[in-house]
Amino acid sequence: DAGVIQSPRHEVTEMGQEVTLRCKPISGHDYLFWYRQTMMRGLELLIYFNNNVPIDDSGMPEDRFSAKMPNASFSTLKIQPSEPRDSAVYFCASSFGGAAGYTFGSGTRLTVV
Amino acid sequence: DAKTTQPTSMDCAEGRAANLPCNHSTISGNEYVYWYRQIHSQGPQYIIHGLKNNETNEMASLIITEDRKSSTLILPHATLRDTAVYYCIVSGLLNAGKSTFGDGTTLTVKP
């Protein structure tokens, strides 16, 4: 298995632009998570899905952030409009079952200038 | 989720066992203990998890105290590639997905 695949690996964008991060979970996994990591705040859970349904989005910082999972093999995290404080590494992770360990992707490093 | 407490940093000599402690005194009966590590610039990597019994896999062993208020991750023969930040997390089935990563322990394996 290729693991959790995220794209792009790096994204540099100007403030105010829309940014879309993509994630392909491991086939058969029924949970998908989006995390954000910064030096100041560490790893933060933004949102997670179970069977493609958003379960908890309380970690989404504000309305500028949205996430979708149209099918079991694809999810997106969108920021519109982007701001410099959104600069971070965004990780996607998936798992099979609620008690299993998570498999993380390699992350997307977002820089908003 | 129950909160966890870990030392900020630890050193270990290459080839020796690395023992990483974690306190989780407010753990509930249905909550598991999970360990992950993050090597610089990479995504976190799952290591092991357990409920009450000790667990072992190809990467590490997990020792959970009888009262479940603390645990120890053991890397039996640490290598330089084990240098990473190690996170101890507590989470239950009912709140799956709510795993909160704290600051973890930075383990430095020295030659």
CSV table of C-alpha atoms in Angstrom, one decimal, chain A residues 3 5-6 10 13 16 19-21 24 42-43 47-48 55 65 69 74 77 84 91 94 100 102 106 111 113:
chain,number,residue,atom,x,y,z
A,3,GLY,CA,0.1,4.9,2.5
A,5,ILE,CA,-1.0,10.4,0.0
A,6,GLN,CA,-1.1,14.1,0.3
A,10,HIS,CA,4.6,22.4,-0.7
A,13,THR,CA,0.4,31.4,-2.1
A,16,GLY,CA,-6.3,36.3,0.0
A,19,VAL,CA,-5.8,27.1,-1.2
A,20,THR,CA,-6.9,23.4,-1.6
A,21,LEU,CA,-5.1,20.6,0.1
A,24,LYS,CA,-6.0,10.1,-0.4
A,42,GLY,CA,2.0,21.8,18.0
A,43,LEU,CA,-0.3,19.3,16.3
A,47,ILE,CA,-11.7,17.8,11.7
A,48,TYR,CA,-12.3,14.2,11.3
A,55,ILE,CA,-18.0,13.9,12.9
A,65,PHE,CA,-11.6,26.7,6.6
A,69,MET,CA,-14.9,14.0,1.8
A,74,PHE,CA,-10.5,11.4,-1.4
A,77,LEU,CA,-9.2,20.9,3.0
A,84,PRO,CA,-0.2,34.5,6.7
A,91,PHE,CA,-1.3,16.5,7.9
A,94,SER,CA,-6.5,7.6,8.3
A,100,ALA,CA,-6.6,1.7,15.7
A,102,TYR,CA,-3.5,6.4,12.7
A,106,SER,CA,3.9,13.2,4.6
A,111,THR,CA,3.3,29.2,3.2
A,113,VAL,CA,2.9,35.4,2.0
